Short mmCIF file of C-alpha atoms in Angstrom, two decimals:
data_model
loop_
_atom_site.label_atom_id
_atom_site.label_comp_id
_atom_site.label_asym_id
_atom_site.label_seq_id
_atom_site.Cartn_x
_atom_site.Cartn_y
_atom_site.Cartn_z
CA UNK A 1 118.74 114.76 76.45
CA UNK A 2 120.63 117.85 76.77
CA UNK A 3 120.12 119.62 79.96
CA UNK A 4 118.53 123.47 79.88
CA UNK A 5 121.06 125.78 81.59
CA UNK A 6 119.37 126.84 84.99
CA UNK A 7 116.82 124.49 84.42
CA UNK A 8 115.02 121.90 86.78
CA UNK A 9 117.16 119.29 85.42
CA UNK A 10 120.58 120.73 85.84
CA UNK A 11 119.53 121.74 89.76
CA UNK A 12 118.27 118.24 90.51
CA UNK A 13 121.60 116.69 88.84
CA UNK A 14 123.64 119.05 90.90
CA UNK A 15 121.48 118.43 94.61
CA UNK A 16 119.51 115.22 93.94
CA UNK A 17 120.59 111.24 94.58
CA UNK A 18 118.13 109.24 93.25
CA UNK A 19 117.11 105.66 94.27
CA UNK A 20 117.33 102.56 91.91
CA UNK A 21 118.78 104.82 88.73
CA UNK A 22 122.41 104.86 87.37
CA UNK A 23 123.95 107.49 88.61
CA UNK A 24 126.31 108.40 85.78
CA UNK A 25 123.63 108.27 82.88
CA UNK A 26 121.44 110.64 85.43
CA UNK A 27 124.88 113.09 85.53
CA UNK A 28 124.72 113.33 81.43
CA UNK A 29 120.72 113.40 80.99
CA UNK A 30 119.11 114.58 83.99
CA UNK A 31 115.61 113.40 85.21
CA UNK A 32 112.15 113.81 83.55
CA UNK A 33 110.68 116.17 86.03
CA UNK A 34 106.93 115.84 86.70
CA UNK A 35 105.34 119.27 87.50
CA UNK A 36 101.58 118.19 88.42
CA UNK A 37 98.76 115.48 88.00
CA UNK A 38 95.27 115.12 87.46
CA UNK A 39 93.46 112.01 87.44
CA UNK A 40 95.68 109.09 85.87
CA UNK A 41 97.53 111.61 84.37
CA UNK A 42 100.81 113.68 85.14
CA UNK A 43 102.11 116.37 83.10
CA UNK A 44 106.03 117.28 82.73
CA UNK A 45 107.52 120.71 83.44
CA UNK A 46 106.78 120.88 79.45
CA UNK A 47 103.65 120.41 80.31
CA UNK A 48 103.64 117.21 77.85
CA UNK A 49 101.14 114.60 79.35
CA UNK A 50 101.51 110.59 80.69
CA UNK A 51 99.20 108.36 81.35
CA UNK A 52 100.83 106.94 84.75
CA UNK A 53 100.72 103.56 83.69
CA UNK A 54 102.62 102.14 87.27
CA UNK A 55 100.60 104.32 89.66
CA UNK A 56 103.87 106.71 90.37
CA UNK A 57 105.42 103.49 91.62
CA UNK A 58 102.50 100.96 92.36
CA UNK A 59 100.74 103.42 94.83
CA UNK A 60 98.45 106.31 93.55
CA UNK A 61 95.27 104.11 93.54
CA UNK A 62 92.69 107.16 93.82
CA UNK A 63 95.07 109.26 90.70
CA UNK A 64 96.48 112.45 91.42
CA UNK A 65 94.08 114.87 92.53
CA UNK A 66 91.33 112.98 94.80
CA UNK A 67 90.14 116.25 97.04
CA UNK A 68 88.52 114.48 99.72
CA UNK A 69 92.36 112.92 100.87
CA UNK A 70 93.76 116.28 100.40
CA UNK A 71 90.58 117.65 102.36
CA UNK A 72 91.37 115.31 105.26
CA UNK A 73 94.84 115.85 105.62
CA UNK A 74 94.07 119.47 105.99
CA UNK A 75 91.19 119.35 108.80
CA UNK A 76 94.12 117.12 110.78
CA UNK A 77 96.58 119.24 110.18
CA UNK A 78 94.46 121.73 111.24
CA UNK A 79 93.09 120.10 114.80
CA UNK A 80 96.39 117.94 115.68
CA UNK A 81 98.90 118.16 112.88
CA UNK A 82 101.74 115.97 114.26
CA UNK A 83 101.16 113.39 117.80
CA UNK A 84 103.50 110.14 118.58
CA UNK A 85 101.67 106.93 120.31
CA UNK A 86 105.10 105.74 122.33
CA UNK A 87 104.42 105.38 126.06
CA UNK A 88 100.80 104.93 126.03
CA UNK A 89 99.72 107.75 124.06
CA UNK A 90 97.41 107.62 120.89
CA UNK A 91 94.98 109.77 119.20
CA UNK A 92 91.66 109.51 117.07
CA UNK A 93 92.82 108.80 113.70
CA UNK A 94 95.50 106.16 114.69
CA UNK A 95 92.98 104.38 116.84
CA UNK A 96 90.16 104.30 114.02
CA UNK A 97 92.61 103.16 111.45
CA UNK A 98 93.79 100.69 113.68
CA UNK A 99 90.27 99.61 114.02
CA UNK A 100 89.41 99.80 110.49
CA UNK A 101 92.67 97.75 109.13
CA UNK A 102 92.02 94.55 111.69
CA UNK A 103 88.04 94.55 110.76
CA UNK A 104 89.02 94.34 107.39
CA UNK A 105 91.74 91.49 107.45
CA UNK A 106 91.40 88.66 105.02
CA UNK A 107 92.16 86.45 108.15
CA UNK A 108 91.40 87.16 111.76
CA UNK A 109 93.88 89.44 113.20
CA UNK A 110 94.81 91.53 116.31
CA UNK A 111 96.39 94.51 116.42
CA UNK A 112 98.43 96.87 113.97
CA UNK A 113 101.57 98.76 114.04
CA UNK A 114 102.31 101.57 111.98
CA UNK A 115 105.52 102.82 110.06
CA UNK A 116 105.91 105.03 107.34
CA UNK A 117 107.23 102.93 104.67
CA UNK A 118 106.58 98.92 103.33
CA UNK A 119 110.30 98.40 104.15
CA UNK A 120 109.45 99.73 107.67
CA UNK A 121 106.59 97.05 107.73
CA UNK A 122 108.77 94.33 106.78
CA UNK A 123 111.85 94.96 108.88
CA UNK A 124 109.36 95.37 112.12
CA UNK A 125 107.75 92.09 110.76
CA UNK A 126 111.53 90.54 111.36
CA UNK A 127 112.21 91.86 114.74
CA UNK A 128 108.71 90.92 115.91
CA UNK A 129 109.62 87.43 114.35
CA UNK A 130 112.56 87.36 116.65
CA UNK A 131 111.19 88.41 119.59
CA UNK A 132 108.54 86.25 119.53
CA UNK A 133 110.31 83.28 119.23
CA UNK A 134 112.39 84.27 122.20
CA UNK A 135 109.49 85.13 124.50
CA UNK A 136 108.14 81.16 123.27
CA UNK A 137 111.33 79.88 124.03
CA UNK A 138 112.96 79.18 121.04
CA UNK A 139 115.76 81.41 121.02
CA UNK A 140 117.26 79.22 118.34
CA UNK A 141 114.32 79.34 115.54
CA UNK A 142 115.71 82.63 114.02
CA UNK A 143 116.09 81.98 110.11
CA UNK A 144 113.70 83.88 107.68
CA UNK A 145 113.29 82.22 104.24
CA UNK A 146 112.09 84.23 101.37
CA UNK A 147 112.16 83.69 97.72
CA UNK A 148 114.35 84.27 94.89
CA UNK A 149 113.10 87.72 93.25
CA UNK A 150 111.04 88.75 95.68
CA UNK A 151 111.23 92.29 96.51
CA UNK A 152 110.45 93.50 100.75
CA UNK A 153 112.10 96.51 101.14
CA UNK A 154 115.74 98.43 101.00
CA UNK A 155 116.86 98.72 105.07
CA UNK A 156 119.39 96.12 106.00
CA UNK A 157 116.92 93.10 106.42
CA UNK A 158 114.64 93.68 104.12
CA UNK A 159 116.79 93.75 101.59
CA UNK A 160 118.82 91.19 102.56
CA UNK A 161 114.85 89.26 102.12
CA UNK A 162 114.49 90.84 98.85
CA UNK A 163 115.95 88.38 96.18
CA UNK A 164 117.18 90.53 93.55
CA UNK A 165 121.17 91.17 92.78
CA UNK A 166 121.43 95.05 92.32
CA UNK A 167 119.95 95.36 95.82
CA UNK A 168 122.79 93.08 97.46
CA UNK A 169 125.85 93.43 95.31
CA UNK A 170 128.44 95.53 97.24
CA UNK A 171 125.99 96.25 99.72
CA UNK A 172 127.68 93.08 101.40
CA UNK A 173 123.92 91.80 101.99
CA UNK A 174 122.38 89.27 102.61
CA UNK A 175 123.17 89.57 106.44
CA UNK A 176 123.21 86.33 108.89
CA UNK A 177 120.17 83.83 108.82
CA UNK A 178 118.26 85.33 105.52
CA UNK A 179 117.82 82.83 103.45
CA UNK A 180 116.08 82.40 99.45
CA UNK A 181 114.02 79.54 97.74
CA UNK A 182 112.79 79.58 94.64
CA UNK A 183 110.86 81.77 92.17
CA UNK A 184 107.75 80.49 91.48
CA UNK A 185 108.10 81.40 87.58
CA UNK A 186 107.22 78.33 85.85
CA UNK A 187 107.88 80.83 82.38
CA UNK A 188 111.48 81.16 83.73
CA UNK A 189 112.51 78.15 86.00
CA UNK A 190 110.28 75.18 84.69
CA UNK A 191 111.75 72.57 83.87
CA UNK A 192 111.03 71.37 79.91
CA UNK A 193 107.44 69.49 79.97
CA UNK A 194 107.09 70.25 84.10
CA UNK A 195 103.36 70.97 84.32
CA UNK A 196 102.36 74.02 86.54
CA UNK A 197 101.36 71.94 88.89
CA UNK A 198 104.63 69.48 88.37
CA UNK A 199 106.68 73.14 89.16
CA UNK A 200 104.32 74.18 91.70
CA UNK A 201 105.11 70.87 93.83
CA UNK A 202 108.84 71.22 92.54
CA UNK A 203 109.16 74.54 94.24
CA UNK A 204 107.20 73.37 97.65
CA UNK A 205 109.33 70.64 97.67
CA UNK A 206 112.76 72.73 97.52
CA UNK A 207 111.32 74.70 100.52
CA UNK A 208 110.81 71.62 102.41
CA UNK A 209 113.87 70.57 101.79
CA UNK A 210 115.45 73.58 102.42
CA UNK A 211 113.50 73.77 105.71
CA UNK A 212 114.97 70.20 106.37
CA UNK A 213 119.08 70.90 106.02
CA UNK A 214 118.95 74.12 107.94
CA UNK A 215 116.80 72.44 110.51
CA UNK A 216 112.93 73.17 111.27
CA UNK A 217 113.79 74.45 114.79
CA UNK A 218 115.87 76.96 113.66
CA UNK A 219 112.94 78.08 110.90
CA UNK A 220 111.22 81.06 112.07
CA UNK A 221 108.81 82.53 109.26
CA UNK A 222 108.95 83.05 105.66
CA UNK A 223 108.02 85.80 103.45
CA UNK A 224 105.75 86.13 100.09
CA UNK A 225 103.96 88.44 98.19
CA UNK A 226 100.76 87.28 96.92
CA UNK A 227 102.01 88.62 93.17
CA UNK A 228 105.78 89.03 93.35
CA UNK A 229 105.78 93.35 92.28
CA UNK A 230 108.94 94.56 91.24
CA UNK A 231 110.46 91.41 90.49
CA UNK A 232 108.62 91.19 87.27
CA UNK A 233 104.46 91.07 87.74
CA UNK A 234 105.06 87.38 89.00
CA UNK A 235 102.01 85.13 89.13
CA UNK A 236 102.47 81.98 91.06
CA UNK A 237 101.21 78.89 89.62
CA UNK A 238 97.56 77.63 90.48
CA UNK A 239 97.93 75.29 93.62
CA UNK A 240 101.63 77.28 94.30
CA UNK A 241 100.69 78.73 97.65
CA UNK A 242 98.31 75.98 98.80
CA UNK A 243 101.69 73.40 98.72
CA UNK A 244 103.68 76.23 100.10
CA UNK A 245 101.33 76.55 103.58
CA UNK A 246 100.88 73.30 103.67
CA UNK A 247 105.35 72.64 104.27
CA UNK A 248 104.99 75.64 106.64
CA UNK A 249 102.46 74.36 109.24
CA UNK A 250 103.93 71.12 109.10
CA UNK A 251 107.23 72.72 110.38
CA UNK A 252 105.50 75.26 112.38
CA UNK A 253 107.05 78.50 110.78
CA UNK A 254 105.15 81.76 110.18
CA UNK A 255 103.93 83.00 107.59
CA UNK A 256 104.32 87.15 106.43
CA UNK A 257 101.85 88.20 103.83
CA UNK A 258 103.53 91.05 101.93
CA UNK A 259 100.84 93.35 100.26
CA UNK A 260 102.57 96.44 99.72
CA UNK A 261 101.21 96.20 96.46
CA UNK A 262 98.98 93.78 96.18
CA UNK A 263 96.65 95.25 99.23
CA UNK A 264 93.65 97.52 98.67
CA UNK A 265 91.70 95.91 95.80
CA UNK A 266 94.72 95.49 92.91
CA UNK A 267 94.40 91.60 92.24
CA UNK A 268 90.54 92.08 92.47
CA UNK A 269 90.24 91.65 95.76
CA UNK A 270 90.72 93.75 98.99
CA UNK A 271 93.99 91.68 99.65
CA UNK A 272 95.97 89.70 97.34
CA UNK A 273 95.16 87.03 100.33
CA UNK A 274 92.30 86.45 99.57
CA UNK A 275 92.76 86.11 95.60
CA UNK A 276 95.10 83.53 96.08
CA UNK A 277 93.90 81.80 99.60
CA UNK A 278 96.74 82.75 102.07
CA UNK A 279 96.22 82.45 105.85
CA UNK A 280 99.04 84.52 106.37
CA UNK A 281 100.03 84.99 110.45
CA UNK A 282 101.36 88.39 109.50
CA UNK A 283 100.53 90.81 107.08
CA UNK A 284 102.25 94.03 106.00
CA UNK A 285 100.26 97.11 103.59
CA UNK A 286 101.86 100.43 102.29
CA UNK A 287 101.55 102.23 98.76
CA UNK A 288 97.54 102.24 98.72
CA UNK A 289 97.14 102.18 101.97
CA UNK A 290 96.92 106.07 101.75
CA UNK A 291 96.94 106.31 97.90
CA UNK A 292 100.54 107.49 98.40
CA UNK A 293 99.60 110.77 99.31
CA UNK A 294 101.10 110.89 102.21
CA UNK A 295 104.16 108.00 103.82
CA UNK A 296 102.18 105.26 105.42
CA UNK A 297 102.88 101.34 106.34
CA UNK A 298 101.35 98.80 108.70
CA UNK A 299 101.77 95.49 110.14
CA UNK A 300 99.16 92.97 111.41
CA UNK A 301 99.68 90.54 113.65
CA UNK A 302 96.99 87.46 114.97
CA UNK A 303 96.12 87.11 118.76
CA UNK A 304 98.62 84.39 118.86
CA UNK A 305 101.90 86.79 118.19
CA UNK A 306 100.26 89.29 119.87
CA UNK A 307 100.52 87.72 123.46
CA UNK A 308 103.95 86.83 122.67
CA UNK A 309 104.83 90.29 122.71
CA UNK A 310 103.02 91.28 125.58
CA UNK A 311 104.32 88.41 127.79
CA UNK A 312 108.16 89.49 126.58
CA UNK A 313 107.51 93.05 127.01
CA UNK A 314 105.88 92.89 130.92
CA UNK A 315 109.25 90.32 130.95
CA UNK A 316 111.82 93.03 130.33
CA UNK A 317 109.57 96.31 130.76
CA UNK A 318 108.66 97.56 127.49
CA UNK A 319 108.14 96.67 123.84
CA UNK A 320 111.65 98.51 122.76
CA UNK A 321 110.38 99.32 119.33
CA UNK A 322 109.15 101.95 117.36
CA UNK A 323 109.16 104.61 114.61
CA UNK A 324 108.79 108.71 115.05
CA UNK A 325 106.16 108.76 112.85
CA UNK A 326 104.44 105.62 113.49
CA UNK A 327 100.48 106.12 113.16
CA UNK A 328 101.21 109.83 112.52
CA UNK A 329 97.89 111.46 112.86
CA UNK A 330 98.07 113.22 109.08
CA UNK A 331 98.61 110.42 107.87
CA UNK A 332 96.23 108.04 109.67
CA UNK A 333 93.24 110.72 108.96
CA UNK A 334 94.01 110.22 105.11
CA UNK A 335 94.41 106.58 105.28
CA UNK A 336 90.85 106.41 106.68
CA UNK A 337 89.32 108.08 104.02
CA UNK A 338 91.14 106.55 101.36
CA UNK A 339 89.56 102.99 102.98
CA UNK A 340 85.99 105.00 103.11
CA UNK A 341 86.75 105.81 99.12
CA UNK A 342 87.29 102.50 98.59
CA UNK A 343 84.03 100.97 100.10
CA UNK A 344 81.87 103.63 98.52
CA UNK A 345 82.94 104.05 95.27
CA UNK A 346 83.25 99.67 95.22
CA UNK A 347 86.54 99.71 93.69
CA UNK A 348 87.16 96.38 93.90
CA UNK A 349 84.32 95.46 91.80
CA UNK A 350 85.50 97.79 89.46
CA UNK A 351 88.87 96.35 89.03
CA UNK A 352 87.32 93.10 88.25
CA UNK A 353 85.84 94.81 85.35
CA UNK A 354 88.26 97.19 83.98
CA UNK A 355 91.21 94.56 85.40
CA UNK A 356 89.57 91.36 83.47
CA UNK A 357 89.23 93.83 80.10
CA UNK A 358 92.82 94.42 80.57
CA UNK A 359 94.27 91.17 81.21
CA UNK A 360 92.06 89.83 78.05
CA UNK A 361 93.55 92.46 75.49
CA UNK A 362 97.22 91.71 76.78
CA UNK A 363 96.74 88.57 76.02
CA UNK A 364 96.76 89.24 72.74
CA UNK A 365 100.17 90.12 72.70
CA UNK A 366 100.92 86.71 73.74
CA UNK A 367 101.53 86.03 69.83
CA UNK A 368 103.83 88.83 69.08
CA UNK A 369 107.44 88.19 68.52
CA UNK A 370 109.46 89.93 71.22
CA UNK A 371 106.41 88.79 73.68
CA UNK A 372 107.06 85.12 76.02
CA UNK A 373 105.00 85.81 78.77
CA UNK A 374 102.33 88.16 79.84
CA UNK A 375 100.97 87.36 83.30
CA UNK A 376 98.15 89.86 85.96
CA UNK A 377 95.46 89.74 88.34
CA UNK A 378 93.17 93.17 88.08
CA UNK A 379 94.72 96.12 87.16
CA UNK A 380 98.56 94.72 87.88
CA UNK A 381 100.47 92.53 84.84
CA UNK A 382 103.72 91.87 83.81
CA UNK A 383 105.08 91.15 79.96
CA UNK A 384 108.14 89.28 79.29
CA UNK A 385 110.51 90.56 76.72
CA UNK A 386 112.32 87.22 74.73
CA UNK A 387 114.48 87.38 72.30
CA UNK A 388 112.97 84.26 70.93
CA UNK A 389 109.93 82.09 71.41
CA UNK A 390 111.95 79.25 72.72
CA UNK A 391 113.41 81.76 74.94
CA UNK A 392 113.32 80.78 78.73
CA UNK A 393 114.05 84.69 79.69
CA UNK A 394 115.27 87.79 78.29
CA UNK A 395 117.68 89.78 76.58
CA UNK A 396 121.74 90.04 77.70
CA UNK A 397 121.17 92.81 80.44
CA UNK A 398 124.07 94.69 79.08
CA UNK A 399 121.36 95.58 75.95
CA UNK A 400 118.81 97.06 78.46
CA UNK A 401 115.98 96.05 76.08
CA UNK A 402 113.38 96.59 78.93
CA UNK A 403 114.64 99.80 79.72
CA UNK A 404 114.87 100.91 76.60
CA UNK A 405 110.64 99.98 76.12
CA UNK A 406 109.68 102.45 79.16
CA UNK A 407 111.96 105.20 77.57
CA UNK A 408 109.65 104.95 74.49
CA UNK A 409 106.62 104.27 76.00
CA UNK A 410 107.53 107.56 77.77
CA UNK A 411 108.10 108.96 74.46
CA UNK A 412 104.59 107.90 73.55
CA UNK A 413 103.10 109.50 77.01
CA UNK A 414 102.70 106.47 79.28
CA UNK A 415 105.28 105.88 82.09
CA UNK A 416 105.65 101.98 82.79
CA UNK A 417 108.49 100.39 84.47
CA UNK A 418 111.28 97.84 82.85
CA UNK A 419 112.08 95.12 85.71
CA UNK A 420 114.70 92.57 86.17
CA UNK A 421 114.96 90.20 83.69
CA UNK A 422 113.30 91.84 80.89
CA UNK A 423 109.67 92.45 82.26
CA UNK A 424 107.79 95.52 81.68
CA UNK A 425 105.03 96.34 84.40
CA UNK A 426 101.80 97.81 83.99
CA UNK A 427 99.73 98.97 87.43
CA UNK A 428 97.89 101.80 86.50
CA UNK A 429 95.69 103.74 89.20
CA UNK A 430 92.18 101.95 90.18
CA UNK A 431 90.47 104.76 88.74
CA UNK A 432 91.40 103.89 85.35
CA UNK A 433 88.44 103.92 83.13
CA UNK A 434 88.12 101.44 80.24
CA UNK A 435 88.30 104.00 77.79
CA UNK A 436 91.55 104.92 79.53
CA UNK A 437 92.96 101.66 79.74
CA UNK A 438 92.34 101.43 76.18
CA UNK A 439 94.12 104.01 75.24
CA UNK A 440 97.13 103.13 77.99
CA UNK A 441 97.25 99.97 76.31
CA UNK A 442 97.72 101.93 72.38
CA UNK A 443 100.29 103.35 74.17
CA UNK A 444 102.05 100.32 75.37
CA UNK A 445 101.95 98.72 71.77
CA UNK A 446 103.24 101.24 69.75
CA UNK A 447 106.32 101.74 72.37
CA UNK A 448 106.28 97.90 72.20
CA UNK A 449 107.09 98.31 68.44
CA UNK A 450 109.49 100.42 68.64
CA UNK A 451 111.67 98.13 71.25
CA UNK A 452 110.88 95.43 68.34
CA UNK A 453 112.67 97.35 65.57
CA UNK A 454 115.38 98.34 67.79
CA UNK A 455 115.97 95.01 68.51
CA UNK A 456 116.00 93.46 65.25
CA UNK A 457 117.80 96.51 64.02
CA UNK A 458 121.06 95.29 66.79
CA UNK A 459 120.49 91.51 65.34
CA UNK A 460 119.19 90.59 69.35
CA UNK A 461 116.81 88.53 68.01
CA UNK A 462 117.39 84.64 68.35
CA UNK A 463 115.70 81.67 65.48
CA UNK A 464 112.93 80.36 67.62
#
């Protein structure tokens, strides 16, 4: 790409640092700059047109121009545009999305607390994890265990929990007490002729034991989401999560929920919970939560955590937490009607329908060459790029083969996203029709082809 003089382009490369990119390519070719959106669509300042096949980035469930959310943000803004709830204070819209949110928990919860982003949720799911245990008296049950690839967030802890290399090399992260177990991938990590259920025990197991050397009473809570998101569309094995609960009551450690992504009907279900059976003592929700029209994040916590902070907070005076814009009143007012959209336009049932017609034609791919794995619940999947069949993962990252697949399925007007490891994601609004998805999916093969001949054109692929 060769950046217009006084364009878009050359003023965002000369103003704009932009998050998980390489900053040297962006200095040479600038960024694709997306003017406006209708629907699932979103049109460049060429006015060429995408389908938004990752939801801008996993969020826009409702698409790009749902009036009623921009109709309710403007009545707030118009009756109390901006309100805090430190010291007591609250307002209508935090109070019936608080409401709304614990009614609607796939396991009986308490209260919620509100940020503004699903790292937010996650790092105030840590410090309530801390101060919990020291208003229990267990000062000394501190360490957080999450998994291997797992993505929670980019502030200091939750990216130290996130379990991906580019987000802790030479940020000198993981910090103190954050610790990683394994992926459950059985595509990636299986061990040859280990059943699902063989790795599914395997991986329970190395928790345990895990759990075991750094001692359970120093054990606090550990982390999952239901499908792990940007570290590749990762489907636990059947029976995974079931063994996984089961090693954390018997050690008495929490258990976070993370369903930044998965929350709000994208497995098929309202929560990602309840598609996969989690009894989760906390649960964080972002992304959907508002349709990503506007920054907002929650945490819920049960009855039980819940009186731990009260009886710590009358101890020293105050619950010494909080964010500006926690339960921001714009905000809240638009998250309520995107949960009203929701229920009356039953969106859930309709990913089951559109989702199940999606997952069954990317199946099909299952048999092409440069295709290991393809793996979704709903309207959320992940394919695996191999350079063989007897591959166990993908290409040499220095060939950026999954990158290179969402630039030409750009080129072919669909936007996807190229993970770690060689998987390409696919999370398309909830609005999707059939016919769309259809034609998202034409989309997806043809730049799926293209990655093929470049890849036999370097001599990347392997004899099976």
């Amino acid at each position: 790409m060769t950046m217009r003089p006084n364009s878009l382009q050359a003023r965002d490369v000369a103003a704009f640092i932009h998050p998980y990119t390489n900053l040297k390519a962006h200095e040479a070719n600038g960024p694709l700059v997306i003017k406006r959106g209708r629907g699932i669509y979103v049109y460049d300042d060429d006015g060429k047109e995408y389908i938004e096949g990752l939801a801008s980035l996993w969020y826009a469930s409702l698409g790009f121009d749902e009036e009623r959310l921009i109709e309710a943000a403007t009545r707030q803004l118009r009756e109390l545009p901006t309100y805090h709830v430190f010291a007591s204070k609250s307002h209508e819209p935090g109070i019936e999305l608080a409401e709304r949110l614990v009614a609607m928990a796939p396991v009986p919860m308490s209260k919620a607390f509100f940020a503004s982003s699903g790292s937010e949720a996650n790092d105030t799911a840590i410090k309530i994890i801390w101060y919990y245990h020291n208003a229990i008296g267990k000062p000394q049950k501190k360490k957080i265990i999450s998994r291997l690839r797992g993505y929670h967030g980019v502030t200091v802890a939750t990216a130290s929990l996130t379990g991906l290399p580019a987000n802790h090399r030479d940020f000198d992260l993981p910090i103190h007490n954050i610790l990683h177990t394994s992926c459950p991938s059985h595509f990636n990590f299986a061990k040859p002729g280990e059943s699902e259920d063989e790795f599914a025990t395997r991986c329970a197991a190395e928790l345990e034991e895990l759990i075991l050397r750094e001692g359970p009473d120093t054990v606090a809570a550990f982390f999952a989401e239901p499908i792990m998101g940007a570290g590749g569309v990762i489907v636990p094995p059947r029976g995974y999560f079931q063994k996984v609960q089961e090693v954390l009551r018997r050690h008495d450690i929490l258990f976070v929920a993370d369903e930044v992504i998965c929350g709000f009907g994208r497995t098929g279900n309202m929560w990602g919970s309840q598609t996969f059976d989690l009894k989760p003592d906390m649960l964080t929700m972002a992304k959907a939560l508002t349709s990503g029209y506007i920054p907002l994040s929650a945490l819920l916590v049960n009855e039980k955590i819940y009186r731990g902070l009260v009886s710590q907070s009358e101890k020293i005076g105050l619950f010494g937490h909080g964010n500006t814009y926690a339960a921001h009143p714009v905000a809240a007012a638009v998250a309520v009607e995107t949960i009203r959209i929701y229920e009356e336009r039953n969106l859930v049932e309709h990913v089951r329908k559109v989702g199940a017609a999606m997952q069954a034609e990317l199946r099909k791919l299952a048999d092409h060459p440069l295709v290991g794995e393809v793996q979704g619940e709903g309207l959320i999947a992940g394919i695996q790029l191999v350079p063989s069949k007897a591959s166990r993962g993908g290409f040499d990252p220095k060939e950026g083969v999954a990158p290179y697949m969402a630039k030409r399925s750009e080129a072919h007007g669909l936007i996807c996203r190229g993970l770690f490891g060689d998987r390409v994601a696919l999370c398309p609004p909830l609005v999707i029709t059939e016919a769309q998805m259809h034609e998202m999916l034409r989309r997806f093969v043809a730049a799926l082809e293209d990655t093929y001949a470049m890849v036999r054109e370097k001599g990347l692929l392997k004899a099976a």
